[in-house]
Coordinates of C-alpha atoms and ligand atoms in Angstrom, one line a residue:
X99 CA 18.5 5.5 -0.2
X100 CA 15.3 5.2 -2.1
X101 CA 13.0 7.8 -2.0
X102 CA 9.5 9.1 -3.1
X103 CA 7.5 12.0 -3.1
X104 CA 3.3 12.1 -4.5
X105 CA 1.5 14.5 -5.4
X106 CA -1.7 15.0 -7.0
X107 CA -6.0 15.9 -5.1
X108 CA -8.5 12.8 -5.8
X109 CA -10.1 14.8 -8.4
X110 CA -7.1 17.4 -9.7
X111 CA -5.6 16.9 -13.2
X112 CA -3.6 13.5 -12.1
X113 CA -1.6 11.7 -10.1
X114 CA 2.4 12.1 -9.3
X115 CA 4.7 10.4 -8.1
X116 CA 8.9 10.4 -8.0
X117 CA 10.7 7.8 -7.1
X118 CA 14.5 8.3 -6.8
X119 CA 17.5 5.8 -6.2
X120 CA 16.4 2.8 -8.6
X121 CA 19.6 1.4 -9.7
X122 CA 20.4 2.3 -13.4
X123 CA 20.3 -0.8 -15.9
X124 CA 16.7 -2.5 -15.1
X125 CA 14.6 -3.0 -17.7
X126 CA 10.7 -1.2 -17.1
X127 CA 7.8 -2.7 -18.5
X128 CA 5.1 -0.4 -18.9
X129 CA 2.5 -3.2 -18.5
X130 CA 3.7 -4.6 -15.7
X131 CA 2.5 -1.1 -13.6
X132 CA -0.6 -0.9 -15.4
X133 CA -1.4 -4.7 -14.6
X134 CA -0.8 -3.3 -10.7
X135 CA -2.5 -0.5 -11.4
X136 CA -5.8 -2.5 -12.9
X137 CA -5.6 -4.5 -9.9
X138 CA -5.7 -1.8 -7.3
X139 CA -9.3 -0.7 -9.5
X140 CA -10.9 -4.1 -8.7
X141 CA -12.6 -5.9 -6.4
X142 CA -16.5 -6.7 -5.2
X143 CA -17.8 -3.4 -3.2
X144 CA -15.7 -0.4 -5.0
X145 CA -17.8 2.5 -5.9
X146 CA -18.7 4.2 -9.2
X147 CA -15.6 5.9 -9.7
X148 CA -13.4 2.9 -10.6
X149 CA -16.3 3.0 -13.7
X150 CA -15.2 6.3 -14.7
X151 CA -11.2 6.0 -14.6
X152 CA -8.6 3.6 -16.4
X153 CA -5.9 4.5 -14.1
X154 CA -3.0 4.2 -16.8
X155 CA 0.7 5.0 -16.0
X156 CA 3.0 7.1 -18.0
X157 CA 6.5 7.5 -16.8
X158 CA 8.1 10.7 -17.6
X159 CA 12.0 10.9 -17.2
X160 CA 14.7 8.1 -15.8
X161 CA 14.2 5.7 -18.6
X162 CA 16.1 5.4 -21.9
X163 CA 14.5 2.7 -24.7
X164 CA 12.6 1.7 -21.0
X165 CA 15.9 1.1 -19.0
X166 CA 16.2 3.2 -15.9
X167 CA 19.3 5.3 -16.1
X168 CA 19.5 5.8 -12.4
X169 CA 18.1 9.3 -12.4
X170 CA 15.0 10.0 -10.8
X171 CA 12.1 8.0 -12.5
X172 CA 8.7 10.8 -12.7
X173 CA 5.3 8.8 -13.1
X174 CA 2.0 10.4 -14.0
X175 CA -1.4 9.3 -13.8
X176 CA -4.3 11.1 -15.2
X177 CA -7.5 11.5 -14.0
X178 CA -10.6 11.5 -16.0
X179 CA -12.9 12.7 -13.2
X180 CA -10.6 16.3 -13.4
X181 CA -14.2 17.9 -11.7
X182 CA -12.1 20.0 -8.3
X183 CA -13.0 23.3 -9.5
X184 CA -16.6 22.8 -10.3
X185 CA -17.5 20.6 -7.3
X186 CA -19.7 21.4 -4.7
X187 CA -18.6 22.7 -1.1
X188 CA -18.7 20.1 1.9
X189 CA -20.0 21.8 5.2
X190 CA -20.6 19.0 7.3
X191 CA -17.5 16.8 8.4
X192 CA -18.3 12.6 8.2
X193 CA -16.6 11.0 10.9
X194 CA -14.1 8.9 10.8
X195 CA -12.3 10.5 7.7
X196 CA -9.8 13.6 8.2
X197 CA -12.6 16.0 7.2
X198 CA -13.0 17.8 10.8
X199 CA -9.2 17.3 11.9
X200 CA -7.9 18.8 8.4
X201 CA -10.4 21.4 8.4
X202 CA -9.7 22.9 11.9
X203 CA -5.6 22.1 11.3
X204 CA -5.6 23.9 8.2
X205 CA -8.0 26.7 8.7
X206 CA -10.3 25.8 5.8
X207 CA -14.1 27.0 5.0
X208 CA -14.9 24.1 3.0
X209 CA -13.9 20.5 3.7
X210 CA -13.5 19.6 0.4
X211 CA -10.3 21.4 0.8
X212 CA -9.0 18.6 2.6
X213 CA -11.0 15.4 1.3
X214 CA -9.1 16.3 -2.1
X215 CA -5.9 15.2 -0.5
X216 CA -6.6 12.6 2.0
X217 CA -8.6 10.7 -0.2
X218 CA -7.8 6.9 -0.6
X219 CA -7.3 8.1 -5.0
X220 CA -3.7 9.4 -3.6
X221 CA -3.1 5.4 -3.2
X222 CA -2.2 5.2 -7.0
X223 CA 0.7 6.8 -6.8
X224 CA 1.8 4.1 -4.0
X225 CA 0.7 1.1 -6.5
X226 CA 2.4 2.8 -9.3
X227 CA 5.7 3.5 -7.1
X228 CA 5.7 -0.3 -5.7
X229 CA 5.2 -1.9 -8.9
X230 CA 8.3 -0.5 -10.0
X231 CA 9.7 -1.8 -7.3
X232 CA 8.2 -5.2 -7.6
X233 CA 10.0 -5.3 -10.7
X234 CA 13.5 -4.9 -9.4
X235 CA 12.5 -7.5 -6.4
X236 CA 11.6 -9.4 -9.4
X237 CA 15.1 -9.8 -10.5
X238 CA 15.8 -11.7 -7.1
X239 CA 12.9 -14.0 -7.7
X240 CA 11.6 -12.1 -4.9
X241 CA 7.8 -12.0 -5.0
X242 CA 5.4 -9.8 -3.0
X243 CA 1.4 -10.8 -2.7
X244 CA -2.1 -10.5 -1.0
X245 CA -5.1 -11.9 0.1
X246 CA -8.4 -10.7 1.5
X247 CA -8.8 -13.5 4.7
X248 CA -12.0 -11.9 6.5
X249 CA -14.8 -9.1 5.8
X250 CA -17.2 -8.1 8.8
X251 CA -15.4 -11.7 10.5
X252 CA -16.4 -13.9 7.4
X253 CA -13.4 -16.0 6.0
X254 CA -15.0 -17.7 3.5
X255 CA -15.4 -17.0 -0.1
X256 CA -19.0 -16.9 0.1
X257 CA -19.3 -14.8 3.3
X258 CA -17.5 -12.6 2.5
X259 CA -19.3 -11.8 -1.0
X260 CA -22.3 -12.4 0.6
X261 CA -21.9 -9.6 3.9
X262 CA -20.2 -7.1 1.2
X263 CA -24.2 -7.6 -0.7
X264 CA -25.7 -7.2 2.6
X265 CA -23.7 -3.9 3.2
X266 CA -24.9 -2.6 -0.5
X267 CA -28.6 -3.4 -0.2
X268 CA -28.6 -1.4 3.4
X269 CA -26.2 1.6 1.9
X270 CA -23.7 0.5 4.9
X271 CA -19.6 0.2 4.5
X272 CA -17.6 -2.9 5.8
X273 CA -13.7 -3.2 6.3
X274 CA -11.9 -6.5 6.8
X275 CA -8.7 -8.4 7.0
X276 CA -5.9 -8.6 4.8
X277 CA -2.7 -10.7 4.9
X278 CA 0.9 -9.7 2.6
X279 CA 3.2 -12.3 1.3
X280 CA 6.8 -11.8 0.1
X281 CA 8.6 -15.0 -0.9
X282 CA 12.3 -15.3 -1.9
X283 CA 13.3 -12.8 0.7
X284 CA 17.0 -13.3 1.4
X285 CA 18.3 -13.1 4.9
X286 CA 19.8 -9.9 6.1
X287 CA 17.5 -7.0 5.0
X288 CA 17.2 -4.4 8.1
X289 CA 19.2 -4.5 11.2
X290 CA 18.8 -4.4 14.9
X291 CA 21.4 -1.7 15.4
X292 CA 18.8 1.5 15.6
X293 CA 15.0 1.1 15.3
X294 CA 14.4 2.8 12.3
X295 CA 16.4 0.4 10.3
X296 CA 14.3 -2.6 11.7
X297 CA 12.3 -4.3 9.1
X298 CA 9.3 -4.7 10.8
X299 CA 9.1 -1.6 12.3
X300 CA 10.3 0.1 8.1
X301 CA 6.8 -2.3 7.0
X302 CA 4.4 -1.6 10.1
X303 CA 5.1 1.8 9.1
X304 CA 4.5 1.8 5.7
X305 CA 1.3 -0.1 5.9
X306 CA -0.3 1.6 8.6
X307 CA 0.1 5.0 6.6
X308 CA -2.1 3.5 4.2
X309 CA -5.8 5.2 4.3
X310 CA -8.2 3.1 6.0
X311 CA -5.8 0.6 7.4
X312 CA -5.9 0.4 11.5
X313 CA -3.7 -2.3 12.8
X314 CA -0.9 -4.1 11.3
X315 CA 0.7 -7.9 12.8
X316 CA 3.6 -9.8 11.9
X317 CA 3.5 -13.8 11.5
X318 CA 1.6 -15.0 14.9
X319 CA 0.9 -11.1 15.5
X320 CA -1.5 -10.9 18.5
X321 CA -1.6 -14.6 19.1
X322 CA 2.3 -14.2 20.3
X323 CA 0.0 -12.7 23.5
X324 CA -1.8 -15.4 24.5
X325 CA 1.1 -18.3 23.3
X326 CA 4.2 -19.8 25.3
X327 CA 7.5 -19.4 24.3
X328 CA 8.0 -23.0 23.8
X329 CA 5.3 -22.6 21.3
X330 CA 5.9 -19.7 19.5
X331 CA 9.3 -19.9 18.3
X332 CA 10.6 -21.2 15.2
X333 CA 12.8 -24.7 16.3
X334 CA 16.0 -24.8 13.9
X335 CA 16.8 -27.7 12.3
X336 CA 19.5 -28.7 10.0
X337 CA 20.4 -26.2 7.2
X338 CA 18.7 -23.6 9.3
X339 CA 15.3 -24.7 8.5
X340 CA 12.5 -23.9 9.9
X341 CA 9.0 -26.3 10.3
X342 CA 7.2 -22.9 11.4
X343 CA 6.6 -19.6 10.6
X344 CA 5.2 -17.5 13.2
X345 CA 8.1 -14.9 13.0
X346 CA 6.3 -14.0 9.8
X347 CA 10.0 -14.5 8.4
X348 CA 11.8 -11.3 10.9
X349 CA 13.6 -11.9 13.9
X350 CA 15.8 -9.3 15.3
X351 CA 14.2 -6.8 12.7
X352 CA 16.2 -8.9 10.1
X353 CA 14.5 -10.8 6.9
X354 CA 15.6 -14.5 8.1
X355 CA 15.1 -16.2 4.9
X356 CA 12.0 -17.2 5.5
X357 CA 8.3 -15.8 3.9
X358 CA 7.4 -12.3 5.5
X359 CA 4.0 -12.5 6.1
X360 CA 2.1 -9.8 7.9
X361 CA -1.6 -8.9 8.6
X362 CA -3.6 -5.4 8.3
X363 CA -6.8 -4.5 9.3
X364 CA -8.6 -1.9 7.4
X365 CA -11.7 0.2 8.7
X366 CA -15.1 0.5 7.1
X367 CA -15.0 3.0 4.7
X368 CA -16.4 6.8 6.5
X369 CA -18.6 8.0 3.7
X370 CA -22.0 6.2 4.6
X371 CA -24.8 6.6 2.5
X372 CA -27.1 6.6 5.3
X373 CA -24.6 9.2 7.4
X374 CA -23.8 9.4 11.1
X375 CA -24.8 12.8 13.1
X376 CA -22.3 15.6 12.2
X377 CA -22.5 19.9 13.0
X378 CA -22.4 22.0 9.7
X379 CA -19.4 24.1 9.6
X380 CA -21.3 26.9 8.9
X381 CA -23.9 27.2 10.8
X382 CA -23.0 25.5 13.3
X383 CA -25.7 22.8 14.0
X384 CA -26.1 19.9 14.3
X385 CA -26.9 18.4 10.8
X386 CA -25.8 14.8 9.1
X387 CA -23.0 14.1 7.8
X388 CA -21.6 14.5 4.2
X389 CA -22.8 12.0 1.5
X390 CA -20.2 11.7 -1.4
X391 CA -20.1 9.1 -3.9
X392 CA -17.6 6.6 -2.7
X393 CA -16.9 2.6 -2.1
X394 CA -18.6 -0.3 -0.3
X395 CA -15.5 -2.2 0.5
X396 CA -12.2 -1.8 -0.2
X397 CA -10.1 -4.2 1.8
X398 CA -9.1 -6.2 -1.6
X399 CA -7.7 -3.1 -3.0
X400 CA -5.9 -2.0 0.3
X401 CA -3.8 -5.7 0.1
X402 CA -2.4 -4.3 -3.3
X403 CA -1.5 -1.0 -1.7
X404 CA 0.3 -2.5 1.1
X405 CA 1.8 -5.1 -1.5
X406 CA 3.1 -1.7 -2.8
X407 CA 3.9 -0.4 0.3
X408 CA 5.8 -3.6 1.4
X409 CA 8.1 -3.4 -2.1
X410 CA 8.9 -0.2 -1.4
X411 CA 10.5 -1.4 1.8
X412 CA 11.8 -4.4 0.3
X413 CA 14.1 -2.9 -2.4
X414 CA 15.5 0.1 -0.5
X415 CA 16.5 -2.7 2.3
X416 CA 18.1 -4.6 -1.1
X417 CA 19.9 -1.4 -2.0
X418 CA 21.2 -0.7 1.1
X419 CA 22.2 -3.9 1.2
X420 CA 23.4 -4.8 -1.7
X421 CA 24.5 -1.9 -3.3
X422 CA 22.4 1.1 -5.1
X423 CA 24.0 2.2 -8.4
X424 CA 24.5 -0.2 -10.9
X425 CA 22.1 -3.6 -11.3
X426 CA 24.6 -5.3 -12.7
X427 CA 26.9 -4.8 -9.8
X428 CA 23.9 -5.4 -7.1
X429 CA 23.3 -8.9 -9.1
X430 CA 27.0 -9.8 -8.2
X431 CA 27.1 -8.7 -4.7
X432 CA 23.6 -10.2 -4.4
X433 CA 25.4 -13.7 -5.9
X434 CA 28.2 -13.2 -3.5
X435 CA 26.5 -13.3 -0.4
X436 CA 24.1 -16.3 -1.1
X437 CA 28.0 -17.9 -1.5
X438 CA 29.1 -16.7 1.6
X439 CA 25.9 -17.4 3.4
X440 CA 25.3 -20.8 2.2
Ligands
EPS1888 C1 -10.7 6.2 -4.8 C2 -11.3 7.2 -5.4 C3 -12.4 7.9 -4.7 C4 -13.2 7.0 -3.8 C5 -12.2 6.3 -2.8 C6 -11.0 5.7 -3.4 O1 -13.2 8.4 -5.8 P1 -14.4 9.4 -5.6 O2 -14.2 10.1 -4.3 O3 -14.4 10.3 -6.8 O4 -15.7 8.6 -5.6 O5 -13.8 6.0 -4.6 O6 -11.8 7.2 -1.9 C7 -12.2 7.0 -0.6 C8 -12.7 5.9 -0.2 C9 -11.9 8.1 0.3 O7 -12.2 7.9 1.5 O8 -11.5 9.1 -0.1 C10 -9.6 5.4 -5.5 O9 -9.2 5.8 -6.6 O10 -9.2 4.4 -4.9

């Protein structure tokens, strides 16, 4: 079973993650996670802080001359905003973010307490977890991507650039639509036989555990509601091809060889520069809500999380699979079954 654990507050000393159960014998380039980890940085409508920090990836233990040895691989990110101690206490909860829940679940006196840890900064150690994985899936010529399709409803290039200036000029937030593409999925990964070994339900889960994101859909999604099942299902043809898609490439809760595409919706971001009514914590009245430096739109850089989050599924459904120790054995079971299968 692969596994990880993060650690690490938005503005603590860094980072953490551990990922165990990569097979030993795969070859880690450095570059490769600090490529995902650049990406996750970008796009129009993030805030000041992706200024400030180069998130950079060092990887601490499981690797000899950068071949994983099958031990538990430790990755650390620092961060250069390393402020926690000296920053100032938040008293008045912005809704929408888990400042009010986390405060009142945890019995805090400052909400800063919580905003450390629930902040959307913990998503590095996701991106810096899933590229690893993306580089094992990478061995299987299996590739995982995204694509931002609609901000505030507008699916075009220019709209959306153009809504996400809008938002800026009137110190508003905005959320969108992304989509997630894995390609070179073999048939097979996850099972009907109990529901937590289903593959859509393993990525629904994964992606809607991702800050911000709200509603997830595989291939036709919603549009399954309003379709006929002479319609909506993928015909098969010769070969056991498919002229359609709108499985989004799992039937059953299996990979069926074809692309897995899903769909997430992510929220507008809950720090607003011109904040909603809120009640002071300490005094008790009514007061606006908490204004913290923060981002304008991040739906770009939630598709590379759940790309992330959607390798992660990916290879511990390979290692399951296919086997978990040894690449080179994996690669031969992995040929094996495309025989058998084919
Ligand atoms: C983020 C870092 C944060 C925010 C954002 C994501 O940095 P700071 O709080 O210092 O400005 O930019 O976090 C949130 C949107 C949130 O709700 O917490 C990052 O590295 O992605």
């Amino acid at each position: 079973m692969l596994r990880y654990l993060t650690a690490g507050e938005s503005h603590g000393k860094a980072i953490i993650a551990i990922l165990e159960g990569m097979p030993a014998g795969l070859r880690i380039d450095l570059a490769k996670v600090n490529h995902e980890l650049k990406r996750r940085q970008q796009g129009f409508g993030r805030g000041k802080r992706m200024q400030i920090e180069k998130d950079r990836a060092e990887i601490l233990s499981g690797l000899k001359n950068n071949i994983t040895l099958g031990s538990p691989l430790a990755l650390l990110v620092k961060n250069k905003d390393f402020s926690i101690e000296k920053l100032q206490k938040v008293l008045c909860p912005r809704p929408g973010h888990a400042d009010l829940a986390g405060l009142l679940k945890y019995g805090f006196t400052d909400i800063r307490e919580v905003l450390e840890r629930a902040s959307a900064r913990g998503t590095v150690a996701t991106v810096g977890i899933g590229a690893l994985c993306k580089i094992f899936l990478g061995e299987f010529k299996i590739n995982v991507s995204s694509r931002v399709l609609s901000i505030a409803g507008n699916d075009s290039a220019l709209g959306m650039k153009a809504v996400i200036s809008e938002v800026i000029k009137s110190k508003d937030t905005v959320g969108g639509i992304f989509e997630v593409k894995a390609t070179g999925v073999p048939v097979g990964l996850g099972s009907y036989v109990q529901p937590d070994k289903r593959l859509d339900g393993r990525l629904a889960q994964a992606i809607i555990s991702i800050p911000g994101i709200k509603a997830v859909e595989i291939g036709l999604g919603l549009g399954y509601s309003v379709s006929f099942g002479s319609e909506a299902h993928d015909a098969i043809y010769r070969g056991y091809s498919r002229k359609t898609n709108n499985a989004g490439g799992i039937e059953g809760g299996i990979s069926n060889g074809e692309d897995i595409i899903l769909r997430a919706c992510m929220k507008p971001i809950c720090t607003l520069m011109k904040p909603l009514d809120s009640v002071n914590i300490k005094t008790k009245k009514p007061s606006k809500a908490a204004v913290e430096r923060s981002d304008i739109c991040v739906v770009s850089a939630a598709g590379v999380v759940a790309e992330s989050a959607c390798a992660f599924v990916l290879t511990d459904l390979m290692l399951d699979k296919f086997g978990s120790d040894s690449l080179r054995d994996i690669k031969e079971n992995y040929r094996n079954y495309l025989k058998r299968i084919s």
